[in-house]
């Protein structure tokens, strides 16, 4: 593998690949040869390339991990596909719906592996919740709700390229973290969001950069969205990045006619099971108690916590399992998110922005050209 964009998340891609034990890290490309050389040395990541084109030209690189800023996702991923490389891209798939569709179609036509790192799918208890819902353990679902709350943008002196529409895209909170929640909700329930009604807010309308420059902010840092799913289920989600005390607070709850399930990312080794006429329960992550489809994602015995890096590793492991099998649609692990899911996610965020811009009205969500549901479980 080769990596393009050696920023914060790059180290976690490299860590996940190393943990697989059978993938060679050939090298990394950055914004310049000097920066790439420095990061390659810091990360012990092989050789440095002056730019991503040089990396793509190396026949030793079979898989490209795209961890560049959002505005470069389309350019780098498209070039990699055209060079015959499998691609593992950070989310969002691209900076706009149009670019996301272009990448989705290019990946579909290229017959290459194409993965978007919606990494919360990799938690064992997320897969357990999905299996329980599919088997009817909570009966017919009626309500899906939750949140993704952070506080890293609370201070008005916090400024990042993610808040610049030219670099991060039109959306901030929804595109950055709301996208994770929506993907998780659809994956766990097996249903699709068909309509949204969004109320967005910019709590901090002006921010100060590191150089003292003032920046007017046009993207949302707080959002509330009502949801409708294709199976008749209703839902809602709150997303915010200016909420003190919330570090990475992703929560998902699904209520059915016979029971409820709730999972929280900051307590990932527990799945809450709610009942009406008997005591509620908590399922602690224990491989011996998990559904077979979830068991393969738990690597330690009960009582040994597994967390974010382990879930990330699980998604990367699925990616390489698929690539080794030829990256055909019928061999894809069921939990693995592809460019089709990335494109669909872009459609969801775009529909939310459109709903808010229209004054808070229901907006129908378009669907990709092909289904994103898959048929094979991991293992």
Coordinates of C-alpha atoms in Angstrom, one line a residue:
X1 CA 0.0 0.0 0.0
X2 CA 0.9 3.6 -0.4
X3 CA -0.6 6.6 1.4
X4 CA -1.4 10.1 0.2
X5 CA -1.9 12.9 2.7
X6 CA 0.2 12.1 5.8
X7 CA -1.9 14.1 8.4
X8 CA -3.6 13.1 11.6
X9 CA -5.6 10.2 10.4
X10 CA -2.7 8.8 8.3
X11 CA -1.0 7.3 11.4
X12 CA -4.1 5.3 12.1
X13 CA -4.4 3.9 8.6
X14 CA -0.7 2.8 8.9
X15 CA -1.3 1.3 12.3
X16 CA -4.3 -0.6 11.1
X17 CA -2.4 -2.0 8.1
X18 CA 0.6 -3.0 10.3
X19 CA -1.7 -4.9 12.5
X20 CA -2.9 -7.0 9.6
X21 CA 0.7 -8.3 9.4
X22 CA 0.8 -9.1 5.7
X23 CA 0.6 -5.8 3.9
X24 CA 3.8 -3.9 2.9
X25 CA 3.8 -0.2 3.4
X26 CA 5.7 1.1 0.3
X27 CA 5.7 4.8 1.1
X28 CA 3.8 8.1 1.4
X29 CA 3.2 11.2 -0.6
X30 CA 2.6 14.7 0.8
X31 CA 2.4 18.3 -0.4
X32 CA 6.2 18.3 -1.0
X33 CA 9.1 15.9 -1.0
X34 CA 10.5 17.6 2.2
X35 CA 7.2 17.2 4.1
X36 CA 6.7 13.6 2.9
X37 CA 10.3 12.7 3.8
X38 CA 9.9 14.1 7.3
X39 CA 6.6 12.3 7.9
X40 CA 7.9 9.0 6.3
X41 CA 10.7 9.1 8.9
X42 CA 8.4 10.0 11.8
X43 CA 5.9 7.3 10.9
X44 CA 8.5 4.7 9.7
X45 CA 6.4 4.5 6.5
X46 CA 8.8 3.6 3.8
X47 CA 10.0 6.0 1.1
X48 CA 8.8 9.5 0.4
X49 CA 7.2 10.7 -2.9
X50 CA 7.3 14.3 -4.0
X51 CA 3.6 14.1 -5.0
X52 CA 0.8 11.6 -5.4
X53 CA 1.4 11.1 -9.1
X54 CA 4.9 9.7 -8.4
X55 CA 3.4 7.3 -5.9
X56 CA 0.7 6.2 -8.4
X57 CA 3.4 5.5 -11.0
X58 CA 5.2 3.0 -8.7
X59 CA 4.2 -0.5 -9.7
X60 CA 4.9 -1.7 -6.2
X61 CA 1.8 0.2 -4.9
X62 CA -1.4 -1.8 -5.3
X63 CA -3.6 -0.1 -2.8
X64 CA -3.8 3.7 -2.2
X65 CA -5.0 5.1 1.1
X66 CA -6.4 8.6 0.4
X67 CA -6.2 10.7 3.6
X68 CA -6.0 14.1 2.0
X69 CA -8.2 17.1 2.9
X70 CA -11.7 16.8 1.5
X71 CA -11.2 19.1 -1.5
X72 CA -8.4 16.7 -2.8
X73 CA -10.4 13.5 -2.4
X74 CA -11.9 13.5 -5.9
X75 CA -8.6 14.3 -7.6
X76 CA -6.5 11.7 -5.8
X77 CA -9.0 8.9 -5.8
X78 CA -9.9 9.3 -9.4
X79 CA -6.3 9.3 -10.5
X80 CA -5.7 6.2 -8.4
X81 CA -8.6 4.3 -10.0
X82 CA -7.4 5.4 -13.5
X83 CA -4.0 4.0 -12.6
X84 CA -5.5 0.7 -11.7
X85 CA -5.1 1.0 -8.0
X86 CA -7.6 -0.1 -5.3
X87 CA -8.6 2.9 -3.2
X88 CA -9.4 3.2 0.5
X89 CA -10.6 6.8 1.1
X90 CA -11.4 8.7 4.2
X91 CA -14.9 10.2 4.4
X92 CA -16.5 12.2 2.9
X93 CA -16.0 10.5 -0.4
X94 CA -15.7 13.9 -2.1
X95 CA -16.4 17.6 -1.4
X96 CA -19.7 17.7 -3.4
X97 CA -22.5 15.4 -4.6
X98 CA -21.4 15.8 -8.2
X99 CA -17.8 14.7 -7.4
X100 CA -19.0 11.8 -5.2
X101 CA -21.2 10.5 -8.0
X102 CA -18.2 10.7 -10.4
X103 CA -16.1 8.7 -8.1
X104 CA -18.8 6.1 -7.4
X105 CA -19.3 5.6 -11.2
X106 CA -15.6 5.4 -11.8
X107 CA -15.1 2.8 -9.1
X108 CA -18.0 0.8 -10.2
X109 CA -16.8 0.7 -13.8
X110 CA -13.1 0.0 -12.8
X111 CA -13.8 -3.3 -11.1
X112 CA -11.3 -2.3 -8.4
X113 CA -11.7 -2.2 -4.6
X114 CA -13.2 1.0 -3.4
X115 CA -13.7 1.7 0.3
X116 CA -14.8 4.7 2.5
X117 CA -13.7 4.5 6.1
X118 CA -17.0 4.7 7.9
X119 CA -15.1 3.0 10.7
X120 CA -17.8 2.8 13.4
X121 CA -19.2 -0.2 11.5
X122 CA -16.1 -2.1 12.8
X123 CA -17.2 -2.3 16.4
X124 CA -18.3 -5.8 17.5
X125 CA -21.4 -4.6 19.3
X126 CA -22.5 -2.5 16.3
X127 CA -22.5 -5.7 14.3
X128 CA -24.3 -7.4 17.1
X129 CA -27.1 -4.8 17.1
X130 CA -27.4 -5.2 13.3
X131 CA -27.7 -9.0 13.6
X132 CA -30.3 -8.7 16.4
X133 CA -32.5 -6.3 14.4
X134 CA -32.2 -8.4 11.3
X135 CA -33.3 -11.5 13.2
X136 CA -36.3 -9.6 14.7
X137 CA -35.2 -9.7 18.3
X138 CA -36.7 -6.3 19.0
X139 CA -39.7 -6.7 16.7
X140 CA -40.7 -4.2 14.1
X141 CA -38.6 -1.1 14.4
X142 CA -40.6 2.2 14.9
X143 CA -38.0 4.8 15.9
X144 CA -34.3 5.5 15.3
X145 CA -32.6 8.3 17.1
X146 CA -29.3 9.5 18.5
X147 CA -26.6 12.1 18.3
X148 CA -23.0 12.9 17.5
X149 CA -21.7 15.6 19.8
X150 CA -18.3 17.2 20.1
X151 CA -16.8 20.3 21.7
X152 CA -13.5 20.9 19.7
X153 CA -14.9 24.0 18.0
X154 CA -16.4 25.6 21.1
X155 CA -13.6 28.2 21.3
X156 CA -13.9 30.9 18.7
X157 CA -10.1 30.8 18.3
X158 CA -10.5 27.2 16.9
X159 CA -10.2 27.4 13.2
X160 CA -9.5 24.6 10.6
X161 CA -9.6 24.1 6.9
X162 CA -12.7 22.1 7.5
X163 CA -14.6 25.3 8.0
X164 CA -13.6 26.8 4.6
X165 CA -16.2 25.7 2.0
X166 CA -13.5 25.7 -0.7
X167 CA -11.5 23.1 1.2
X168 CA -14.0 21.3 3.4
X169 CA -17.2 21.6 1.4
X170 CA -20.5 23.4 2.1
X171 CA -21.2 21.4 5.3
X172 CA -19.2 21.3 8.5
X173 CA -20.8 19.3 11.3
X174 CA -23.1 17.2 9.2
X175 CA -20.4 16.4 6.6
X176 CA -17.7 15.7 9.2
X177 CA -19.6 13.7 11.9
X178 CA -23.3 13.6 11.0
X179 CA -22.2 11.5 8.0
X180 CA -20.9 8.9 10.4
X181 CA -24.2 8.7 12.3
X182 CA -26.3 8.4 9.2
X183 CA -24.2 5.7 7.8
X184 CA -24.3 3.8 11.1
X185 CA -28.1 4.2 11.4
X186 CA -28.7 2.8 7.9
X187 CA -26.2 0.0 8.4
X188 CA -27.5 -1.2 11.7
X189 CA -31.2 -1.0 10.8
X190 CA -30.9 -2.2 7.2
X191 CA -33.2 0.6 6.2
X192 CA -32.6 3.8 4.2
X193 CA -33.3 7.4 5.0
X194 CA -35.8 8.6 2.3
X195 CA -36.6 12.1 3.6
X196 CA -35.1 14.7 5.9
X197 CA -36.2 18.0 7.6
X198 CA -33.2 19.9 8.9
X199 CA -32.7 22.9 11.1
X200 CA -29.1 24.2 11.0
X201 CA -27.3 26.8 13.0
X202 CA -23.9 28.5 13.1
X203 CA -23.3 29.1 16.8
X204 CA -19.9 30.7 16.2
X205 CA -20.2 32.9 13.1
X206 CA -16.7 34.3 13.2
X207 CA -13.4 32.6 14.2
X208 CA -9.8 33.7 14.7
X209 CA -7.1 31.7 12.9
X210 CA -3.7 31.0 14.2
X211 CA -2.3 34.0 12.5
X212 CA -4.9 36.3 14.0
X213 CA -7.0 36.6 10.8
X214 CA -10.8 36.7 11.4
X215 CA -12.8 34.3 9.3
X216 CA -16.6 34.5 8.6
X217 CA -18.1 31.1 9.0
X218 CA -21.0 30.0 6.7
X219 CA -21.2 26.3 7.5
X220 CA -23.2 24.8 10.4
X221 CA -21.7 23.8 13.7
X222 CA -25.1 22.6 15.2
X223 CA -27.9 20.7 13.5
X224 CA -31.1 18.9 14.3
X225 CA -32.7 16.7 11.7
X226 CA -36.0 14.7 11.5
X227 CA -35.8 11.5 9.5
X228 CA -38.1 9.2 7.6
X229 CA -36.9 5.7 6.6
X230 CA -38.0 3.5 3.7
X231 CA -39.6 0.9 6.1
X232 CA -41.9 3.5 7.7
X233 CA -39.7 4.2 10.7
X234 CA -39.3 7.7 11.9
X235 CA -36.2 9.2 13.5
X236 CA -34.1 12.2 14.5
X237 CA -30.5 13.1 15.1
X238 CA -28.7 16.0 16.7
X239 CA -25.2 16.9 15.5
X240 CA -22.9 19.5 17.0
X241 CA -19.3 20.5 17.5
X242 CA -19.6 23.4 19.9
X243 CA -21.1 21.5 22.9
X244 CA -18.7 21.7 25.9
X245 CA -17.9 18.4 27.6
X246 CA -18.8 16.2 24.6
X247 CA -15.6 14.8 23.1
X248 CA -16.7 12.1 20.7
X249 CA -20.2 11.4 21.8
X250 CA -21.8 9.2 19.1
X251 CA -25.0 7.5 20.3
X252 CA -27.5 5.3 18.3
X253 CA -30.8 3.9 19.7
X254 CA -33.3 1.8 17.8
X255 CA -36.7 1.2 19.4
X256 CA -38.9 -1.7 18.2
X257 CA -42.3 -3.0 19.2
X258 CA -40.7 -5.8 21.4
X259 CA -37.6 -4.1 22.6
X260 CA -34.9 -1.5 22.2
X261 CA -31.1 -1.4 21.5
X262 CA -28.7 1.4 22.3
X263 CA -25.0 1.8 21.7
X264 CA -22.6 4.6 22.7
X265 CA -19.2 5.1 21.0
X266 CA -17.6 6.3 24.2
X267 CA -18.7 3.1 26.0
X268 CA -18.3 0.7 23.0
X269 CA -18.1 -2.5 24.9
X270 CA -21.7 -2.3 26.1
X271 CA -25.0 -2.8 24.2
X272 CA -28.1 -1.7 26.2
X273 CA -31.1 -3.9 25.6
X274 CA -34.4 -2.3 26.7
X275 CA -37.6 -4.2 27.6
X276 CA -41.2 -3.3 28.5
X277 CA -42.3 -6.0 30.9
X278 CA -39.0 -7.3 32.3
X279 CA -35.8 -5.9 33.5
X280 CA -33.5 -4.1 31.0
X281 CA -30.1 -5.7 30.3
X282 CA -26.6 -4.8 29.2
X283 CA -24.7 -7.1 26.9
X284 CA -21.0 -6.7 27.5
X285 CA -18.7 -7.5 24.6
X286 CA -18.0 -11.2 24.9
X287 CA -17.1 -13.2 21.8
X288 CA -18.8 -16.3 23.2
X289 CA -22.1 -14.5 23.5
X290 CA -22.1 -12.7 20.1
X291 CA -23.9 -13.5 16.9
X292 CA -21.5 -15.3 14.5
X293 CA -21.6 -12.3 12.2
X294 CA -20.4 -10.1 15.0
X295 CA -18.0 -12.5 16.7
X296 CA -15.3 -12.1 14.0
X297 CA -15.0 -8.4 14.9
X298 CA -14.1 -9.2 18.6
X299 CA -10.4 -10.2 19.0
X300 CA -10.0 -10.3 22.8
X301 CA -11.7 -12.3 25.5
X302 CA -14.5 -10.9 27.6
X303 CA -13.2 -8.3 30.1
X304 CA -10.5 -7.0 27.7
X305 CA -11.8 -3.7 26.3
X306 CA -11.6 -3.0 22.5
X307 CA -12.1 0.5 21.2
X308 CA -11.7 2.9 18.3
X309 CA -8.4 1.7 16.9
X310 CA -9.7 -1.9 16.9
X311 CA -12.8 -1.0 15.0
X312 CA -10.8 1.0 12.5
X313 CA -8.5 -2.1 12.1
X314 CA -11.6 -4.3 11.5
X315 CA -12.8 -2.1 8.6
X316 CA -9.3 -2.1 7.0
X317 CA -9.1 -5.8 7.5
X318 CA -12.4 -6.2 5.6
X319 CA -11.0 -3.9 2.9
X320 CA -8.0 -6.1 2.2
X321 CA -10.0 -9.3 2.5
X322 CA -12.2 -8.0 -0.3
X323 CA -9.3 -6.8 -2.4
X324 CA -7.5 -10.1 -2.1
X325 CA -10.7 -11.9 -3.3
X326 CA -10.8 -9.8 -6.5
X327 CA -13.0 -7.0 -5.2
X328 CA -16.1 -8.4 -6.8
X329 CA -19.5 -7.3 -5.6
X330 CA -20.4 -10.8 -4.4
X331 CA -17.3 -11.3 -2.3
X332 CA -17.5 -8.0 -0.4
X333 CA -17.8 -8.4 3.4
X334 CA -21.3 -7.2 4.4
X335 CA -20.0 -4.6 6.9
X336 CA -17.6 -2.9 4.5
X337 CA -18.6 0.6 3.2
X338 CA -17.8 1.3 -0.4
X339 CA -17.9 4.3 -2.7
X340 CA -21.6 3.6 -3.2
X341 CA -22.2 4.2 0.5
X342 CA -20.0 7.3 0.3
X343 CA -22.0 8.7 -2.6
X344 CA -25.3 7.9 -0.8
X345 CA -24.0 9.7 2.2
X346 CA -23.2 12.8 0.1
X347 CA -26.8 12.7 -1.1
X348 CA -28.1 12.7 2.5
X349 CA -26.0 15.6 3.6
X350 CA -26.9 17.6 0.5
X351 CA -30.6 16.9 1.2
X352 CA -30.2 18.3 4.7
X353 CA -28.6 21.4 3.4
X354 CA -31.3 21.9 0.9
X355 CA -34.0 21.3 3.5
X356 CA -32.6 24.0 5.7
X357 CA -32.1 26.5 2.9
X358 CA -35.7 26.1 1.9
X359 CA -36.8 27.2 5.3
X360 CA -37.0 23.8 7.1
X361 CA -39.1 21.6 4.8
X362 CA -39.1 17.9 4.1
X363 CA -36.6 17.1 1.4
X364 CA -36.6 13.7 -0.5
X365 CA -33.3 11.9 -0.6
X366 CA -32.3 10.7 -4.0
X367 CA -30.8 7.2 -4.3
X368 CA -27.7 6.0 -6.0
X369 CA -27.9 4.2 -9.3
X370 CA -27.5 0.8 -7.7
X371 CA -28.4 -0.7 -4.3
X372 CA -25.8 -0.4 -1.6
X373 CA -27.0 -3.4 0.3
X374 CA -24.8 -6.4 0.1
X375 CA -25.3 -10.1 0.6
X376 CA -22.3 -11.7 2.3
X377 CA -21.3 -11.7 5.9
X378 CA -17.7 -11.4 7.1
X379 CA -15.7 -14.5 7.6

